[in-house]
PDB file of C-alpha atoms in Angstrom:
ATOM      1  CA  MET A   1     160.694  90.065 112.159  1.00  0.00           C
ATOM      2  CA  ASP A   2     162.364  88.130 114.995  1.00  0.00           C
ATOM      3  CA  ASP A   3     160.730  90.426 117.554  1.00  0.00           C
ATOM      4  CA  LEU A   4     157.332  90.078 115.886  1.00  0.00           C
ATOM      5  CA  HIS A   5     157.613  86.282 115.673  1.00  0.00           C
ATOM      6  CA  PHE A   6     158.553  86.147 119.368  1.00  0.00           C
ATOM      7  CA  LEU A   7     155.462  88.145 120.344  1.00  0.00           C
ATOM      8  CA  ILE A   8     153.248  85.991 118.152  1.00  0.00           C
ATOM      9  CA  ASP A   9     154.739  82.692 119.371  1.00  0.00           C
ATOM     10  CA  SER A  10     154.408  83.813 123.002  1.00  0.00           C
ATOM     11  CA  ASN A  11     150.756  84.804 122.362  1.00  0.00           C
ATOM     12  CA  CYS A  12     151.407  88.419 123.385  1.00  0.00           C
ATOM     13  CA  TYR A  13     149.513  89.829 120.420  1.00  0.00           C
ATOM     14  CA  ILE A  14     146.612  87.416 120.872  1.00  0.00           C
ATOM     15  CA  ASN A  15     146.406  88.313 124.564  1.00  0.00           C
ATOM     16  CA  LEU A  16     146.624  92.037 123.829  1.00  0.00           C
ATOM     17  CA  LEU A  17     143.934  91.778 121.160  1.00  0.00           C
ATOM     18  CA  ASN A  18     141.714  89.985 123.684  1.00  0.00           C
ATOM     19  CA  VAL A  19     142.269  92.775 126.208  1.00  0.00           C
ATOM     20  CA  TYR A  20     141.386  95.331 123.526  1.00  0.00           C
ATOM     21  CA  SER A  21     138.306  93.398 122.388  1.00  0.00           C
ATOM     22  CA  ASN A  22     136.934  93.019 125.931  1.00  0.00           C
ATOM     23  CA  TRP A  23     137.995  96.433 127.171  1.00  0.00           C
ATOM     24  CA  GLU A  24     135.919  98.194 129.799  1.00  0.00           C
ATOM     25  CA  GLU A  25     136.809 101.787 130.524  1.00  0.00           C
ATOM     26  CA  PRO A  26     138.268 101.970 134.061  1.00  0.00           C
ATOM     27  CA  VAL A  27     136.748 105.437 134.458  1.00  0.00           C
ATOM     28  CA  SER A  28     133.556 106.259 132.572  1.00  0.00           C
ATOM     29  CA  LEU A  29     133.574 109.470 130.574  1.00  0.00           C
ATOM     30  CA  ASP A  30     130.763 110.916 132.687  1.00  0.00           C
ATOM     31  CA  SER A  31     132.541 110.142 135.956  1.00  0.00           C
ATOM     32  CA  GLU A  32     133.425 113.041 138.220  1.00  0.00           C
ATOM     33  CA  PHE A  33     136.970 111.633 138.386  1.00  0.00           C
ATOM     34  CA  THR A  34     137.614 111.553 134.607  1.00  0.00           C
ATOM     35  CA  HIS A  35     138.916 115.110 134.333  1.00  0.00           C
ATOM     36  CA  GLU A  36     140.821 114.817 137.600  1.00  0.00           C
ATOM     37  CA  ILE A  37     142.681 111.685 136.477  1.00  0.00           C
ATOM     38  CA  ALA A  38     143.359 113.126 133.001  1.00  0.00           C
ATOM     39  CA  LEU A  39     145.073 116.094 134.637  1.00  0.00           C
ATOM     40  CA  GLU A  40     147.537 113.692 136.276  1.00  0.00           C
ATOM     41  CA  SER A  41     149.142 113.253 132.839  1.00  0.00           C
ATOM     42  CA  LYS A  42     151.034 116.411 131.963  1.00  0.00           C
ATOM     43  CA  MET A  43     151.764 114.877 128.573  1.00  0.00           C
ATOM     44  CA  LEU A  44     148.049 114.516 127.826  1.00  0.00           C
ATOM     45  CA  VAL A  45     147.284 118.054 128.978  1.00  0.00           C
ATOM     46  CA  ILE A  46     150.037 119.564 126.832  1.00  0.00           C
ATOM     47  CA  ALA A  47     149.097 117.407 123.829  1.00  0.00           C
ATOM     48  CA  VAL A  48     145.481 118.600 123.986  1.00  0.00           C
ATOM     49  CA  GLU A  49     146.677 122.190 124.049  1.00  0.00           C
ATOM     50  CA  ASN A  50     149.154 121.879 121.175  1.00  0.00           C
ATOM     51  CA  LEU A  51     147.941 119.271 118.677  1.00  0.00           C
ATOM     52  CA  LYS A  52     145.264 119.894 116.070  1.00  0.00           C
ATOM     53  CA  ASN A  53     142.011 117.999 116.366  1.00  0.00           C
ATOM     54  CA  LEU A  54     140.330 118.406 112.996  1.00  0.00           C
ATOM     55  CA  PRO A  55     137.600 116.097 111.626  1.00  0.00           C
ATOM     56  CA  ILE A  56     138.977 116.446 108.066  1.00  0.00           C
ATOM     57  CA  SER A  57     142.233 114.486 107.911  1.00  0.00           C
ATOM     58  CA  PHE A  58     143.747 116.106 104.798  1.00  0.00           C
ATOM     59  CA  LEU A  59     143.579 119.511 106.491  1.00  0.00           C
ATOM     60  CA  SER A  60     145.429 118.307 109.561  1.00  0.00           C
ATOM     61  CA  ASP A  61     149.105 117.755 110.333  1.00  0.00           C
ATOM     62  CA  LEU A  62     150.856 114.431 109.728  1.00  0.00           C
ATOM     63  CA  ILE A  63     150.873 113.934 113.503  1.00  0.00           C
ATOM     64  CA  ASP A  64     147.789 115.418 115.094  1.00  0.00           C
ATOM     65  CA  TYR A  65     145.688 114.787 118.192  1.00  0.00           C
ATOM     66  CA  ASN A  66     144.044 111.736 116.604  1.00  0.00           C
ATOM     67  CA  THR A  67     147.486 110.212 115.989  1.00  0.00           C
ATOM     68  CA  PHE A  68     148.486 110.693 119.620  1.00  0.00           C
ATOM     69  CA  ILE A  69     145.229 109.965 121.427  1.00  0.00           C
ATOM     70  CA  PHE A  70     145.588 106.158 121.512  1.00  0.00           C
ATOM     71  CA  PHE A  71     149.122 106.147 122.919  1.00  0.00           C
ATOM     72  CA  LEU A  72     148.062 106.273 126.571  1.00  0.00           C
ATOM     73  CA  PRO A  73     145.120 103.843 126.106  1.00  0.00           C
ATOM     74  CA  PHE A  74     147.574 101.472 124.409  1.00  0.00           C
ATOM     75  CA  LEU A  75     149.731 101.559 127.551  1.00  0.00           C
ATOM     76  CA  GLU A  76     146.590 100.858 129.584  1.00  0.00           C
ATOM     77  CA  TRP A  77     145.881  97.750 127.473  1.00  0.00           C
ATOM     78  CA  VAL A  78     149.426  96.436 127.922  1.00  0.00           C
ATOM     79  CA  TYR A  79     149.296  97.275 131.643  1.00  0.00           C
ATOM     80  CA  SER A  80     146.019  95.362 131.962  1.00  0.00           C
ATOM     81  CA  MET A  81     147.430  92.398 130.042  1.00  0.00           C
ATOM     82  CA  TYR A  82     150.322  91.996 132.465  1.00  0.00           C
ATOM     83  CA  LEU A  83     148.192  92.574 135.552  1.00  0.00           C
ATOM     84  CA  GLY A  84     145.848  89.885 134.250  1.00  0.00           C
ATOM     85  CA  ARG A  85     142.712  91.884 135.024  1.00  0.00           C
ATOM     86  CA  GLN A  86     140.674  94.914 134.067  1.00  0.00           C
ATOM     87  CA  LEU A  87     142.152  98.202 135.258  1.00  0.00           C
ATOM     88  CA  ASN A  88     140.489 100.353 137.872  1.00  0.00           C
ATOM     89  CA  ALA A  89     140.629 104.105 138.406  1.00  0.00           C
ATOM     90  CA  ASP A  90     143.629 103.842 140.742  1.00  0.00           C
ATOM     91  CA  ASP A  91     145.578 101.894 138.107  1.00  0.00           C
ATOM     92  CA  VAL A  92     144.960 104.601 135.519  1.00  0.00           C
ATOM     93  CA  ARG A  93     145.840 107.340 137.983  1.00  0.00           C
ATOM     94  CA  LYS A  94     149.102 105.529 138.773  1.00  0.00           C
ATOM     95  CA  LEU A  95     149.982 105.244 135.085  1.00  0.00           C
ATOM     96  CA  PHE A  96     149.085 108.844 134.291  1.00  0.00           C
ATOM     97  CA  ALA A  97     150.947 110.217 137.310  1.00  0.00           C
ATOM     98  CA  SER A  98     154.125 108.296 136.428  1.00  0.00           C
ATOM     99  CA  ASP A  99     156.763 109.410 133.941  1.00  0.00           C
ATOM    100  CA  PHE A 100     156.651 106.038 132.194  1.00  0.00           C
ATOM    101  CA  PRO A 101     154.966 107.424 129.033  1.00  0.00           C
ATOM    102  CA  GLU A 102     157.631 110.142 128.835  1.00  0.00           C
ATOM    103  CA  LYS A 103     160.403 107.555 129.101  1.00  0.00           C
ATOM    104  CA  ILE A 104     158.980 105.857 126.012  1.00  0.00           C
ATOM    105  CA  VAL A 105     158.565 109.128 124.119  1.00  0.00           C
ATOM    106  CA  PHE A 106     162.091 110.343 124.817  1.00  0.00           C
ATOM    107  CA  GLU A 107     164.052 107.073 125.032  1.00  0.00           C
ATOM    108  CA  LEU A 108     161.946 104.838 122.742  1.00  0.00           C
ATOM    109  CA  GLU A 109     163.106 101.198 122.897  1.00  0.00           C
ATOM    110  CA  ASN A 110     165.469 102.081 125.764  1.00  0.00           C
ATOM    111  CA  PHE A 111     162.597 103.138 128.023  1.00  0.00           C
ATOM    112  CA  ASP A 112     163.462 100.452 130.582  1.00  0.00           C
ATOM    113  CA  GLN A 113     167.131 101.444 130.812  1.00  0.00           C
ATOM    114  CA  THR A 114     166.847 105.057 131.940  1.00  0.00           C
ATOM    115  CA  THR A 115     166.412 106.592 135.385  1.00  0.00           C
ATOM    116  CA  GLU A 116     166.222 110.136 134.043  1.00  0.00           C
ATOM    117  CA  ASN A 117     163.101 112.154 134.755  1.00  0.00           C
ATOM    118  CA  PHE A 118     161.551 113.601 131.604  1.00  0.00           C
ATOM    119  CA  LYS A 119     159.079 116.426 131.211  1.00  0.00           C
ATOM    120  CA  THR A 120     157.067 117.029 128.063  1.00  0.00           C
ATOM    121  CA  THR A 121     156.999 120.634 126.853  1.00  0.00           C
ATOM    122  CA  PRO A 122     154.668 122.469 124.470  1.00  0.00           C
ATOM    123  CA  GLU A 123     157.630 122.845 122.105  1.00  0.00           C
ATOM    124  CA  PHE A 124     157.852 119.060 121.758  1.00  0.00           C
ATOM    125  CA  PHE A 125     154.318 118.758 120.404  1.00  0.00           C
ATOM    126  CA  GLN A 126     154.724 121.892 118.302  1.00  0.00           C
ATOM    127  CA  LYS A 127     157.717 120.255 116.625  1.00  0.00           C
ATOM    128  CA  LEU A 128     155.733 117.039 116.146  1.00  0.00           C
ATOM    129  CA  ARG A 129     153.087 119.018 114.268  1.00  0.00           C
ATOM    130  CA  LYS A 130     155.668 120.277 111.789  1.00  0.00           C
ATOM    131  CA  LEU A 131     157.030 116.841 110.863  1.00  0.00           C
ATOM    132  CA  LYS A 132     156.696 115.568 107.302  1.00  0.00           C
ATOM    133  CA  TRP A 133     157.628 112.358 105.535  1.00  0.00           C
ATOM    134  CA  GLU A 134     161.181 112.397 104.235  1.00  0.00           C
ATOM    135  CA  ASN A 135     159.843 111.245 100.864  1.00  0.00           C
ATOM    136  CA  ARG A 136     157.156 109.084  99.265  1.00  0.00           C
ATOM    137  CA  LYS A 137     159.278 105.964  99.665  1.00  0.00           C
ATOM    138  CA  THR A 138     159.269 106.356 103.453  1.00  0.00           C
ATOM    139  CA  LYS A 139     155.496 106.751 103.559  1.00  0.00           C
ATOM    140  CA  LYS A 140     155.095 103.717 101.290  1.00  0.00           C
ATOM    141  CA  ILE A 141     157.306 101.580 103.542  1.00  0.00           C
ATOM    142  CA  TYR A 142     155.280 102.714 106.577  1.00  0.00           C
ATOM    143  CA  ASN A 143     152.108 101.463 104.863  1.00  0.00           C
ATOM    144  CA  GLU A 144     153.712  98.270 103.548  1.00  0.00           C
ATOM    145  CA  LEU A 145     155.099  97.356 106.964  1.00  0.00           C
ATOM    146  CA  ASP A 146     151.603  97.638 108.390  1.00  0.00           C
ATOM    147  CA  LYS A 147     150.357  95.155 105.784  1.00  0.00           C
ATOM    148  CA  ILE A 148     153.167  92.754 106.700  1.00  0.00           C
ATOM    149  CA  PHE A 149     152.336  93.181 110.381  1.00  0.00           C
ATOM    150  CA  THR A 150     148.662  92.303 109.867  1.00  0.00           C
ATOM    151  CA  LEU A 151     149.592  89.309 107.708  1.00  0.00           C
ATOM    152  CA  PHE A 152     151.661  87.741 110.493  1.00  0.00           C
ATOM    153  CA  ALA A 153     149.935  89.056 113.639  1.00  0.00           C
ATOM    154  CA  PHE A 154     146.360  87.945 112.937  1.00  0.00           C
ATOM    155  CA  GLU A 155     144.996  84.587 111.860  1.00  0.00           C
ATOM    156  CA  ASP A 156     141.775  86.308 110.820  1.00  0.00           C
ATOM    157  CA  TYR A 157     141.180  89.934 109.945  1.00  0.00           C
ATOM    158  CA  GLY A 158     137.712  90.937 111.071  1.00  0.00           C
ATOM    159  CA  LEU A 159     136.326  94.149 112.510  1.00  0.00           C
ATOM    160  CA  LYS A 160     138.092  93.904 115.868  1.00  0.00           C
ATOM    161  CA  GLU A 161     141.448  93.196 114.193  1.00  0.00           C
ATOM    162  CA  MET A 162     140.892  96.074 111.771  1.00  0.00           C
ATOM    163  CA  SER A 163     140.061  98.436 114.631  1.00  0.00           C
ATOM    164  CA  PHE A 164     143.089  97.331 116.648  1.00  0.00           C
ATOM    165  CA  ASP A 165     145.377  97.594 113.628  1.00  0.00           C
ATOM    166  CA  LEU A 166     144.267 101.159 112.882  1.00  0.00           C
ATOM    167  CA  ARG A 167     145.185 102.262 116.385  1.00  0.00           C
ATOM    168  CA  HIS A 168     148.420 100.271 116.252  1.00  0.00           C
ATOM    169  CA  LYS A 169     149.345 102.064 113.023  1.00  0.00           C
ATOM    170  CA  TRP A 170     148.680 105.507 114.544  1.00  0.00           C
ATOM    171  CA  ILE A 171     150.862 104.664 117.548  1.00  0.00           C
ATOM    172  CA  ILE A 172     153.657 103.592 115.182  1.00  0.00           C
ATOM    173  CA  LEU A 173     153.412 106.966 113.426  1.00  0.00           C
ATOM    174  CA  PHE A 174     153.503 108.833 116.734  1.00  0.00           C
ATOM    175  CA  LEU A 175     156.569 106.874 117.886  1.00  0.00           C
ATOM    176  CA  ALA A 176     158.267 107.387 114.508  1.00  0.00           C
ATOM    177  CA  GLY A 177     157.762 111.120 115.011  1.00  0.00           C
ATOM    178  CA  CYS A 178     159.343 110.852 118.462  1.00  0.00           C
ATOM    179  CA  ALA A 179     162.314 109.045 116.888  1.00  0.00           C
ATOM    180  CA  ALA A 180     162.744 111.818 114.309  1.00  0.00           C
ATOM    181  CA  LEU A 181     162.712 114.530 116.981  1.00  0.00           C
ATOM    182  CA  LYS A 182     165.231 112.584 119.058  1.00  0.00           C
ATOM    183  CA  GLU A 183     167.658 113.028 116.163  1.00  0.00           C
ATOM    184  CA  ASN A 184     166.695 116.696 115.738  1.00  0.00           C
ATOM    185  CA  ARG A 185     165.124 116.193 112.306  1.00  0.00           C
ATOM    186  CA  ASP A 186     162.024 117.825 110.878  1.00  0.00           C
ATOM    187  CA  TYR A 187     161.097 114.780 108.808  1.00  0.00           C
ATOM    188  CA  ILE A 188     160.369 111.098 109.443  1.00  0.00           C
ATOM    189  CA  ALA A 189     162.896 108.769 107.848  1.00  0.00           C
ATOM    190  CA  ILE A 190     162.697 105.035 107.182  1.00  0.00           C
ATOM    191  CA  LYS A 191     164.869 104.266 110.201  1.00  0.00           C
ATOM    192  CA  ASP A 192     162.385 106.130 112.416  1.00  0.00           C
ATOM    193  CA  VAL A 193     159.591 103.816 111.292  1.00  0.00           C
ATOM    194  CA  PHE A 194     161.716 100.754 112.066  1.00  0.00           C
ATOM    195  CA  ARG A 195     162.633 102.199 115.450  1.00  0.00           C
ATOM    196  CA  ALA A 196     158.954 102.781 116.185  1.00  0.00           C
ATOM    197  CA  TYR A 197     158.200  99.115 115.484  1.00  0.00           C
ATOM    198  CA  LYS A 198     161.133  98.051 117.645  1.00  0.00           C
ATOM    199  CA  THR A 199     159.759 100.237 120.448  1.00  0.00           C
ATOM    200  CA  ILE A 200     156.181  99.003 120.288  1.00  0.00           C
ATOM    201  CA  PHE A 201     157.360  95.382 120.175  1.00  0.00           C
ATOM    202  CA  LYS A 202     159.545  96.058 123.238  1.00  0.00           C
ATOM    203  CA  ILE A 203     156.604  97.599 125.119  1.00  0.00           C
ATOM    204  CA  ILE A 204     154.309  94.660 124.383  1.00  0.00           C
ATOM    205  CA  GLY A 205     156.991  92.150 125.360  1.00  0.00           C
ATOM    206  CA  THR A 206     157.779  93.879 128.675  1.00  0.00           C
ATOM    207  CA  ASP A 207     155.905  93.506 131.954  1.00  0.00           C
ATOM    208  CA  ILE A 208     155.362  97.227 132.293  1.00  0.00           C
ATOM    209  CA  SER A 209     153.438  96.786 135.566  1.00  0.00           C
ATOM    210  CA  LYS A 210     156.873  96.601 137.204  1.00  0.00           C
ATOM    211  CA  LEU A 211     157.944  99.924 135.682  1.00  0.00           C
ATOM    212  CA  ILE A 212     154.943 102.096 136.546  1.00  0.00           C
TER     213      ILE A 212
END
C-alpha cells in the first residue's frame, strides 16, 4: 500500500493513464516496418510461437497470449511517460532490441539491479502455459487486490479506467507467473501475486528511459 500511495501521490498513475488514454501507435499496423520492429524482440517472437491465442477464454491456459500481449505495450506507455512525449518507431525499436523486458521477467522487482544478459527460451513460455492457481484462495486474493487497486488508483471509474485496469490486471497475472517460475513452481501462490504488484509499482516509479 505504501508503494501504491507513493505512485498516486506523485501522480504517476494519473500521468500513465493519460498516456494510455491519448496513445498513438508509434508504428501503424499496416506499416512496412511493423513486422521488422516486432522481430527485434526475441521475447515477442517466442511468445507468439508458444502461447495459445484462443478466442474462448475458458478453453485457454491461465496464462495465454492475451495475458502476455500487453506487457510490451505497457513498457512503451511507461517509456513514453518518462520521455514526456509520444514514442516514435526508433524508440520502439530501441526498447524491443534491448534486454530490458527480459530483466523484468527474470529478475522482477530487481530489474534495475542486474547486469546479467537474459535470453527467453521456448521452454519458459511452455512452463508458463502449464501454471495453475495454487488454490481458490489465491485466485480470490488476486481478484480482490485488483478491486483495492482500482478503489485507490482512480478517482472515477469510466471506460478508459476500466480498459486500463483490465490490461493492468493481465500484466499482474503474467508477472505473477514469472515469479512462480523463478521459484521453480508449477503453480501461482499468493506471494507471487504480491511480488507482481511490487514489480509493476517499481516499473511505474522508475525512469526506465535511462535503462533501455
